[in-house]
Amino acid sequence: VIVALLSNWTVALFFIVTELYSSVSVGILFWKLANDVVTDPGQAKRFYPLFSYMSSFGPIVSGQFAVLYASRAVSFDASLQRIGCAIGFSGVMIAVSHYLLHKVVEKEAASSSSSPPAATSVEK
């Protein structure tokens, strides 16, 4: 097994790098987006555990998709085609959601910076 792995080291290295990239980069991009959206530390304490909790549903949903939809294909090629279409659709939906979310955040930031700050009372 080791000899076969070393003889095809470029393919093995590509597989390892793509697996690491997808695991690390998607998490980093998500938390960057969360930091851009949630600016108040009080909100962060409230929403970050919810974000973390909801992220565990991704593997559950993908497993159920594979069992209920992709595994019932006639052939392996059809199964890969179904999975590829689902990944492509998910990617498009993520991009659209990201665009719309940033549009809303920028609109709120512009409206809050143009309005005068509200009077606050200082407690001692």
PDB file of C-alpha atoms in Angstrom, residues 30-121:
ATOM      1  CA  PHE A  30     -18.143  31.141   7.649  1.00  0.00           C
ATOM      2  CA  TRP A  31     -16.722  32.647  10.855  1.00  0.00           C
ATOM      3  CA  LYS A  32     -15.451  35.668   8.908  1.00  0.00           C
ATOM      4  CA  LEU A  33     -18.982  36.217   7.638  1.00  0.00           C
ATOM      5  CA  ALA A  34     -20.362  35.750  11.159  1.00  0.00           C
ATOM      6  CA  ASN A  35     -17.904  38.348  12.483  1.00  0.00           C
ATOM      7  CA  ASP A  36     -18.923  40.786   9.744  1.00  0.00           C
ATOM      8  CA  VAL A  37     -22.618  40.353  10.511  1.00  0.00           C
ATOM      9  CA  VAL A  38     -22.534  40.191  14.320  1.00  0.00           C
ATOM     10  CA  THR A  39     -20.666  43.280  15.470  1.00  0.00           C
ATOM     11  CA  ASP A  40     -21.910  43.719  19.024  1.00  0.00           C
ATOM     12  CA  PRO A  41     -20.211  41.539  21.688  1.00  0.00           C
ATOM     13  CA  GLY A  42     -23.552  41.027  23.391  1.00  0.00           C
ATOM     14  CA  GLN A  43     -25.006  39.675  20.178  1.00  0.00           C
ATOM     15  CA  ALA A  44     -21.930  37.500  19.691  1.00  0.00           C
ATOM     16  CA  LYS A  45     -22.448  35.849  23.070  1.00  0.00           C
ATOM     17  CA  ARG A  46     -26.033  35.198  22.073  1.00  0.00           C
ATOM     18  CA  PHE A  47     -25.630  34.015  18.464  1.00  0.00           C
ATOM     19  CA  TYR A  48     -22.235  32.258  18.233  1.00  0.00           C
ATOM     20  CA  PRO A  49     -23.350  29.192  20.228  1.00  0.00           C
ATOM     21  CA  LEU A  50     -26.403  29.004  17.961  1.00  0.00           C
ATOM     22  CA  PHE A  51     -24.185  29.197  14.858  1.00  0.00           C
ATOM     23  CA  SER A  52     -21.955  26.475  16.239  1.00  0.00           C
ATOM     24  CA  TYR A  53     -24.922  24.280  17.118  1.00  0.00           C
ATOM     25  CA  MET A  54     -26.545  24.729  13.711  1.00  0.00           C
ATOM     26  CA  SER A  55     -23.317  23.825  11.909  1.00  0.00           C
ATOM     27  CA  SER A  56     -23.676  20.252  13.146  1.00  0.00           C
ATOM     28  CA  PHE A  57     -26.762  19.807  10.979  1.00  0.00           C
ATOM     29  CA  GLY A  58     -24.737  19.909   7.730  1.00  0.00           C
ATOM     30  CA  PRO A  59     -23.371  16.361   8.014  1.00  0.00           C
ATOM     31  CA  ILE A  60     -26.794  15.091   9.063  1.00  0.00           C
ATOM     32  CA  VAL A  61     -28.505  16.660   6.063  1.00  0.00           C
ATOM     33  CA  SER A  62     -25.826  15.484   3.633  1.00  0.00           C
ATOM     34  CA  GLY A  63     -25.991  11.939   5.003  1.00  0.00           C
ATOM     35  CA  GLN A  64     -29.758  11.867   4.654  1.00  0.00           C
ATOM     36  CA  PHE A  65     -29.448  13.237   1.120  1.00  0.00           C
ATOM     37  CA  ALA A  66     -27.006  10.490   0.203  1.00  0.00           C
ATOM     38  CA  VAL A  67     -29.230   7.783   1.666  1.00  0.00           C
ATOM     39  CA  LEU A  68     -32.576   9.010   0.348  1.00  0.00           C
ATOM     40  CA  TYR A  69     -31.649  10.500  -3.004  1.00  0.00           C
ATOM     41  CA  ALA A  70     -28.200   9.691  -4.359  1.00  0.00           C
ATOM     42  CA  SER A  71     -28.055   6.025  -3.360  1.00  0.00           C
ATOM     43  CA  ARG A  72     -31.294   5.252  -5.234  1.00  0.00           C
ATOM     44  CA  ALA A  73     -29.793   6.107  -8.603  1.00  0.00           C
ATOM     45  CA  VAL A  74     -29.714   3.451 -11.285  1.00  0.00           C
ATOM     46  CA  SER A  75     -25.929   3.502 -11.668  1.00  0.00           C
ATOM     47  CA  PHE A  76     -22.876   4.918  -9.951  1.00  0.00           C
ATOM     48  CA  ASP A  77     -22.545   7.557 -12.681  1.00  0.00           C
ATOM     49  CA  ALA A  78     -26.099   8.726 -12.070  1.00  0.00           C
ATOM     50  CA  SER A  79     -25.395   8.852  -8.339  1.00  0.00           C
ATOM     51  CA  LEU A  80     -22.309  11.023  -8.903  1.00  0.00           C
ATOM     52  CA  GLN A  81     -24.317  13.230 -11.221  1.00  0.00           C
ATOM     53  CA  ARG A  82     -26.983  13.724  -8.555  1.00  0.00           C
ATOM     54  CA  ILE A  83     -24.390  14.540  -5.914  1.00  0.00           C
ATOM     55  CA  GLY A  84     -22.617  16.937  -8.293  1.00  0.00           C
ATOM     56  CA  CYS A  85     -25.868  18.731  -9.063  1.00  0.00           C
ATOM     57  CA  ALA A  86     -26.663  19.025  -5.354  1.00  0.00           C
ATOM     58  CA  ILE A  87     -23.188  20.429  -4.607  1.00  0.00           C
ATOM     59  CA  GLY A  88     -23.478  22.906  -7.484  1.00  0.00           C
ATOM     60  CA  PHE A  89     -26.951  24.005  -6.369  1.00  0.00           C
ATOM     61  CA  SER A  90     -25.728  24.390  -2.775  1.00  0.00           C
ATOM     62  CA  GLY A  91     -22.788  26.477  -3.948  1.00  0.00           C
ATOM     63  CA  VAL A  92     -25.040  28.801  -5.923  1.00  0.00           C
ATOM     64  CA  MET A  93     -27.430  29.156  -2.975  1.00  0.00           C
ATOM     65  CA  ILE A  94     -24.533  29.936  -0.618  1.00  0.00           C
ATOM     66  CA  ALA A  95     -23.225  32.594  -3.007  1.00  0.00           C
ATOM     67  CA  VAL A  96     -26.672  34.190  -3.357  1.00  0.00           C
ATOM     68  CA  SER A  97     -27.221  34.103   0.419  1.00  0.00           C
ATOM     69  CA  HIS A  98     -23.791  35.649   1.014  1.00  0.00           C
ATOM     70  CA  TYR A  99     -24.489  38.433  -1.482  1.00  0.00           C
ATOM     71  CA  LEU A 100     -27.922  39.221  -0.045  1.00  0.00           C
ATOM     72  CA  LEU A 101     -26.651  39.107   3.540  1.00  0.00           C
ATOM     73  CA  HIS A 102     -23.826  41.528   2.780  1.00  0.00           C
ATOM     74  CA  LYS A 103     -26.257  43.792   0.963  1.00  0.00           C
ATOM     75  CA  VAL A 104     -28.509  43.930   4.053  1.00  0.00           C
ATOM     76  CA  VAL A 105     -25.552  44.493   6.408  1.00  0.00           C
ATOM     77  CA  GLU A 106     -24.162  47.312   4.269  1.00  0.00           C
ATOM     78  CA  LYS A 107     -27.627  48.909   4.087  1.00  0.00           C
ATOM     79  CA  GLU A 108     -27.994  48.762   7.877  1.00  0.00           C
ATOM     80  CA  ALA A 109     -24.477  50.134   8.394  1.00  0.00           C
ATOM     81  CA  ALA A 110     -25.176  53.014   6.025  1.00  0.00           C
ATOM     82  CA  SER A 111     -28.468  53.856   7.725  1.00  0.00           C
ATOM     83  CA  SER A 112     -26.952  53.699  11.214  1.00  0.00           C
ATOM     84  CA  SER A 113     -23.991  55.912  10.262  1.00  0.00           C
ATOM     85  CA  SER A 114     -26.234  58.560   8.627  1.00  0.00           C
ATOM     86  CA  SER A 115     -28.569  58.860  11.610  1.00  0.00           C
ATOM     87  CA  PRO A 116     -27.412  60.759  14.709  1.00  0.00           C
ATOM     88  CA  PRO A 117     -26.533  58.604  17.697  1.00  0.00           C
ATOM     89  CA  ALA A 118     -29.255  58.155  20.278  1.00  0.00           C
ATOM     90  CA  ALA A 119     -28.823  59.734  23.676  1.00  0.00           C
ATOM     91  CA  THR A 120     -27.665  57.207  26.247  1.00  0.00           C
ATOM     92  CA  SER A 121     -27.574  57.438  29.992  1.00  0.00           C
TER      93      SER A 121
END
